Amino acid sequence: MSGQQIKKLKSKTQIDRVFKKGRTVKSGVLAMHYIEKGCEQNYVHIGVGVPKRFVLLACRRNRIKRQIRAVIQQQQKEVFEVLRPGYYMILYKGRVVADTDDLFTSLRGLMRNLSS
């Protein structure tokens, strides 16, 4: 793992900076906004969001966020190979509640789009 760690992206100022100055890649039902530079030490900060306009019920939004985080943990080795230290915000863009396989496929597509 080369000393890298995944940390949660919680700071509102950092999240706002990612959306204003960052770049975007999309794949399937997921979109990733990111800034690779300007991060202290060797951390990958990842935030997960599900907009209310796509999924109205909070319990479903929370479930999707948990599923995305679980997929990231399962793919931790690939995440460290592709993502450099920085700030990353992953957003769910689907209208229907996705299953874990769709999220897995979309995350792999994000990693592939980011690495190319």
JSON list of C-alpha atoms in Angstrom, two decimals:
[
{"chain": "A", "resi": 1, "resn": "MET", "atom": "CA", "xyz": [0.00, 0.00, 0.00]},
{"chain": "A", "resi": 2, "resn": "SER", "atom": "CA", "xyz": [3.08, 2.24, 0.13]},
{"chain": "A", "resi": 3, "resn": "GLY", "atom": "CA", "xyz": [1.95, 4.03, 3.29]},
{"chain": "A", "resi": 4, "resn": "GLN", "atom": "CA", "xyz": [-1.20, 5.52, 1.80]},
{"chain": "A", "resi": 5, "resn": "GLN", "atom": "CA", "xyz": [-4.43, 5.87, 3.72]},
{"chain": "A", "resi": 6, "resn": "ILE", "atom": "CA", "xyz": [-8.02, 6.63, 2.81]},
{"chain": "A", "resi": 7, "resn": "LYS", "atom": "CA", "xyz": [-9.54, 9.39, 4.89]},
{"chain": "A", "resi": 8, "resn": "LYS", "atom": "CA", "xyz": [-13.03, 10.85, 4.78]},
{"chain": "A", "resi": 9, "resn": "LEU", "atom": "CA", "xyz": [-13.47, 14.16, 3.02]},
{"chain": "A", "resi": 10, "resn": "LYS", "atom": "CA", "xyz": [-15.55, 16.08, 5.57]},
{"chain": "A", "resi": 11, "resn": "SER", "atom": "CA", "xyz": [-14.48, 19.72, 5.45]},
{"chain": "A", "resi": 12, "resn": "LYS", "atom": "CA", "xyz": [-17.05, 21.93, 3.71]},
{"chain": "A", "resi": 13, "resn": "THR", "atom": "CA", "xyz": [-14.30, 24.26, 2.46]},
{"chain": "A", "resi": 14, "resn": "GLN", "atom": "CA", "xyz": [-12.39, 21.35, 0.88]},
{"chain": "A", "resi": 15, "resn": "ILE", "atom": "CA", "xyz": [-15.58, 19.93, -0.70]},
{"chain": "A", "resi": 16, "resn": "ASP", "atom": "CA", "xyz": [-16.45, 23.36, -2.13]},
{"chain": "A", "resi": 17, "resn": "ARG", "atom": "CA", "xyz": [-12.91, 23.69, -3.49]},
{"chain": "A", "resi": 18, "resn": "VAL", "atom": "CA", "xyz": [-13.19, 20.28, -5.18]},
{"chain": "A", "resi": 19, "resn": "PHE", "atom": "CA", "xyz": [-16.41, 21.32, -6.93]},
{"chain": "A", "resi": 20, "resn": "LYS", "atom": "CA", "xyz": [-15.15, 24.78, -7.95]},
{"chain": "A", "resi": 21, "resn": "LYS", "atom": "CA", "xyz": [-11.57, 24.05, -9.03]},
{"chain": "A", "resi": 22, "resn": "GLY", "atom": "CA", "xyz": [-11.54, 20.31, -9.57]},
{"chain": "A", "resi": 23, "resn": "ARG", "atom": "CA", "xyz": [-11.96, 18.14, -12.63]},
{"chain": "A", "resi": 24, "resn": "THR", "atom": "CA", "xyz": [-14.69, 15.57, -13.31]},
{"chain": "A", "resi": 25, "resn": "VAL", "atom": "CA", "xyz": [-14.87, 12.04, -14.70]},
{"chain": "A", "resi": 26, "resn": "LYS", "atom": "CA", "xyz": [-18.08, 10.04, -15.15]},
{"chain": "A", "resi": 27, "resn": "SER", "atom": "CA", "xyz": [-18.91, 6.39, -15.52]},
{"chain": "A", "resi": 28, "resn": "GLY", "atom": "CA", "xyz": [-22.29, 4.70, -15.29]},
{"chain": "A", "resi": 29, "resn": "VAL", "atom": "CA", "xyz": [-24.23, 5.97, -12.27]},
{"chain": "A", "resi": 30, "resn": "LEU", "atom": "CA", "xyz": [-21.19, 7.63, -10.62]},
{"chain": "A", "resi": 31, "resn": "ALA", "atom": "CA", "xyz": [-19.33, 10.89, -11.18]},
{"chain": "A", "resi": 32, "resn": "MET", "atom": "CA", "xyz": [-16.06, 11.85, -9.49]},
{"chain": "A", "resi": 33, "resn": "HIS", "atom": "CA", "xyz": [-14.90, 15.41, -8.87]},
{"chain": "A", "resi": 34, "resn": "TYR", "atom": "CA", "xyz": [-11.27, 15.60, -7.81]},
{"chain": "A", "resi": 35, "resn": "ILE", "atom": "CA", "xyz": [-8.18, 17.68, -7.07]},
{"chain": "A", "resi": 36, "resn": "GLU", "atom": "CA", "xyz": [-4.97, 15.68, -6.95]},
{"chain": "A", "resi": 37, "resn": "LYS", "atom": "CA", "xyz": [-2.63, 18.36, -5.62]},
{"chain": "A", "resi": 38, "resn": "GLY", "atom": "CA", "xyz": [-2.52, 20.39, -2.44]},
{"chain": "A", "resi": 39, "resn": "CYS", "atom": "CA", "xyz": [-2.95, 17.53, -0.01]},
{"chain": "A", "resi": 40, "resn": "GLU", "atom": "CA", "xyz": [-0.85, 17.09, 3.09]},
{"chain": "A", "resi": 41, "resn": "GLN", "atom": "CA", "xyz": [1.19, 13.93, 3.54]},
{"chain": "A", "resi": 42, "resn": "ASN", "atom": "CA", "xyz": [0.16, 10.75, 1.77]},
{"chain": "A", "resi": 43, "resn": "TYR", "atom": "CA", "xyz": [-3.61, 10.68, 2.16]},
{"chain": "A", "resi": 44, "resn": "VAL", "atom": "CA", "xyz": [-6.42, 10.05, -0.30]},
{"chain": "A", "resi": 45, "resn": "HIS", "atom": "CA", "xyz": [-9.46, 11.97, 0.98]},
{"chain": "A", "resi": 46, "resn": "ILE", "atom": "CA", "xyz": [-12.70, 10.51, -0.41]},
{"chain": "A", "resi": 47, "resn": "GLY", "atom": "CA", "xyz": [-16.22, 11.86, 0.12]},
{"chain": "A", "resi": 48, "resn": "VAL", "atom": "CA", "xyz": [-19.43, 10.22, -1.04]},
{"chain": "A", "resi": 49, "resn": "GLY", "atom": "CA", "xyz": [-22.65, 12.05, -1.84]},
{"chain": "A", "resi": 50, "resn": "VAL", "atom": "CA", "xyz": [-26.12, 11.19, -3.10]},
{"chain": "A", "resi": 51, "resn": "PRO", "atom": "CA", "xyz": [-28.15, 14.25, -4.15]},
{"chain": "A", "resi": 52, "resn": "LYS", "atom": "CA", "xyz": [-31.65, 14.52, -2.77]},
{"chain": "A", "resi": 53, "resn": "ARG", "atom": "CA", "xyz": [-33.05, 15.31, -6.21]},
{"chain": "A", "resi": 54, "resn": "PHE", "atom": "CA", "xyz": [-32.08, 11.83, -7.45]},
{"chain": "A", "resi": 55, "resn": "VAL", "atom": "CA", "xyz": [-33.06, 9.80, -4.36]},
{"chain": "A", "resi": 56, "resn": "LEU", "atom": "CA", "xyz": [-35.73, 11.38, -2.19]},
{"chain": "A", "resi": 57, "resn": "LEU", "atom": "CA", "xyz": [-35.77, 9.10, 0.85]},
{"chain": "A", "resi": 58, "resn": "ALA", "atom": "CA", "xyz": [-32.91, 9.59, 3.32]},
{"chain": "A", "resi": 59, "resn": "CYS", "atom": "CA", "xyz": [-32.75, 5.89, 4.19]},
{"chain": "A", "resi": 60, "resn": "ARG", "atom": "CA", "xyz": [-32.15, 5.04, 0.51]},
{"chain": "A", "resi": 61, "resn": "ARG", "atom": "CA", "xyz": [-29.54, 7.79, 0.14]},
{"chain": "A", "resi": 62, "resn": "ASN", "atom": "CA", "xyz": [-27.70, 6.49, 3.21]},
{"chain": "A", "resi": 63, "resn": "ARG", "atom": "CA", "xyz": [-27.86, 2.91, 1.91]},
{"chain": "A", "resi": 64, "resn": "ILE", "atom": "CA", "xyz": [-26.35, 3.95, -1.44]},
{"chain": "A", "resi": 65, "resn": "LYS", "atom": "CA", "xyz": [-23.57, 5.83, 0.38]},
{"chain": "A", "resi": 66, "resn": "ARG", "atom": "CA", "xyz": [-22.81, 2.75, 2.48]},
{"chain": "A", "resi": 67, "resn": "GLN", "atom": "CA", "xyz": [-22.75, 0.59, -0.65]},
{"chain": "A", "resi": 68, "resn": "ILE", "atom": "CA", "xyz": [-20.34, 2.97, -2.42]},
{"chain": "A", "resi": 69, "resn": "ARG", "atom": "CA", "xyz": [-18.03, 3.04, 0.62]},
{"chain": "A", "resi": 70, "resn": "ALA", "atom": "CA", "xyz": [-18.10, -0.77, 0.78]},
{"chain": "A", "resi": 71, "resn": "VAL", "atom": "CA", "xyz": [-17.16, -1.03, -2.90]},
{"chain": "A", "resi": 72, "resn": "ILE", "atom": "CA", "xyz": [-14.27, 1.40, -2.32]},
{"chain": "A", "resi": 73, "resn": "GLN", "atom": "CA", "xyz": [-13.03, -0.75, 0.59]},
{"chain": "A", "resi": 74, "resn": "GLN", "atom": "CA", "xyz": [-13.27, -3.90, -1.55]},
{"chain": "A", "resi": 75, "resn": "GLN", "atom": "CA", "xyz": [-11.28, -2.22, -4.31]},
{"chain": "A", "resi": 76, "resn": "GLN", "atom": "CA", "xyz": [-8.78, -0.56, -1.97]},
{"chain": "A", "resi": 77, "resn": "LYS", "atom": "CA", "xyz": [-5.72, -1.95, -3.78]},
{"chain": "A", "resi": 78, "resn": "GLU", "atom": "CA", "xyz": [-6.91, -0.66, -7.16]},
{"chain": "A", "resi": 79, "resn": "VAL", "atom": "CA", "xyz": [-7.90, 2.67, -5.60]},
{"chain": "A", "resi": 80, "resn": "PHE", "atom": "CA", "xyz": [-4.34, 3.19, -4.32]},
{"chain": "A", "resi": 81, "resn": "GLU", "atom": "CA", "xyz": [-2.87, 2.24, -7.70]},
{"chain": "A", "resi": 82, "resn": "VAL", "atom": "CA", "xyz": [-4.96, 4.82, -9.56]},
{"chain": "A", "resi": 83, "resn": "LEU", "atom": "CA", "xyz": [-5.65, 7.66, -7.11]},
{"chain": "A", "resi": 84, "resn": "ARG", "atom": "CA", "xyz": [-2.81, 9.92, -6.06]},
{"chain": "A", "resi": 85, "resn": "PRO", "atom": "CA", "xyz": [-2.98, 11.80, -2.77]},
{"chain": "A", "resi": 86, "resn": "GLY", "atom": "CA", "xyz": [-5.66, 14.46, -3.04]},
{"chain": "A", "resi": 87, "resn": "TYR", "atom": "CA", "xyz": [-9.34, 15.19, -2.59]},
{"chain": "A", "resi": 88, "resn": "TYR", "atom": "CA", "xyz": [-12.04, 13.13, -4.32]},
{"chain": "A", "resi": 89, "resn": "MET", "atom": "CA", "xyz": [-15.82, 13.50, -4.17]},
{"chain": "A", "resi": 90, "resn": "ILE", "atom": "CA", "xyz": [-17.89, 10.63, -5.60]},
{"chain": "A", "resi": 91, "resn": "LEU", "atom": "CA", "xyz": [-21.50, 11.43, -6.48]},
{"chain": "A", "resi": 92, "resn": "TYR", "atom": "CA", "xyz": [-24.32, 9.05, -7.33]},
{"chain": "A", "resi": 93, "resn": "LYS", "atom": "CA", "xyz": [-26.22, 10.18, -10.43]},
{"chain": "A", "resi": 94, "resn": "GLY", "atom": "CA", "xyz": [-28.73, 7.36, -10.90]},
{"chain": "A", "resi": 95, "resn": "ARG", "atom": "CA", "xyz": [-32.47, 7.77, -10.57]},
{"chain": "A", "resi": 96, "resn": "VAL", "atom": "CA", "xyz": [-33.12, 4.21, -9.37]},
{"chain": "A", "resi": 97, "resn": "VAL", "atom": "CA", "xyz": [-31.58, 2.58, -6.31]},
{"chain": "A", "resi": 98, "resn": "ALA", "atom": "CA", "xyz": [-28.58, 0.73, -7.73]},
{"chain": "A", "resi": 99, "resn": "ASP", "atom": "CA", "xyz": [-27.36, -2.66, -6.67]},
{"chain": "A", "resi": 100, "resn": "THR", "atom": "CA", "xyz": [-23.78, -3.26, -5.59]},
{"chain": "A", "resi": 101, "resn": "ASP", "atom": "CA", "xyz": [-22.78, -4.77, -8.95]},
{"chain": "A", "resi": 102, "resn": "ASP", "atom": "CA", "xyz": [-23.74, -1.55, -10.80]},
{"chain": "A", "resi": 103, "resn": "LEU", "atom": "CA", "xyz": [-21.75, 0.51, -8.30]},
{"chain": "A", "resi": 104, "resn": "PHE", "atom": "CA", "xyz": [-18.79, -1.85, -8.61]},
{"chain": "A", "resi": 105, "resn": "THR", "atom": "CA", "xyz": [-18.84, -1.58, -12.42]},
{"chain": "A", "resi": 106, "resn": "SER", "atom": "CA", "xyz": [-19.21, 2.21, -12.29]},
{"chain": "A", "resi": 107, "resn": "LEU", "atom": "CA", "xyz": [-16.31, 2.58, -9.82]},
{"chain": "A", "resi": 108, "resn": "ARG", "atom": "CA", "xyz": [-14.06, 0.45, -12.03]},
{"chain": "A", "resi": 109, "resn": "GLY", "atom": "CA", "xyz": [-15.06, 2.65, -14.98]},
{"chain": "A", "resi": 110, "resn": "LEU", "atom": "CA", "xyz": [-14.17, 5.78, -12.99]},
{"chain": "A", "resi": 111, "resn": "MET", "atom": "CA", "xyz": [-10.75, 4.33, -12.17]},
{"chain": "A", "resi": 112, "resn": "ARG", "atom": "CA", "xyz": [-10.19, 3.39, -15.82]},
{"chain": "A", "resi": 113, "resn": "ASN", "atom": "CA", "xyz": [-11.26, 6.86, -17.04]},
{"chain": "A", "resi": 114, "resn": "LEU", "atom": "CA", "xyz": [-9.07, 8.57, -14.45]},
{"chain": "A", "resi": 115, "resn": "SER", "atom": "CA", "xyz": [-5.98, 6.54, -15.27]},
{"chain": "A", "resi": 116, "resn": "SER", "atom": "CA", "xyz": [-6.24, 7.25, -19.02]}
]
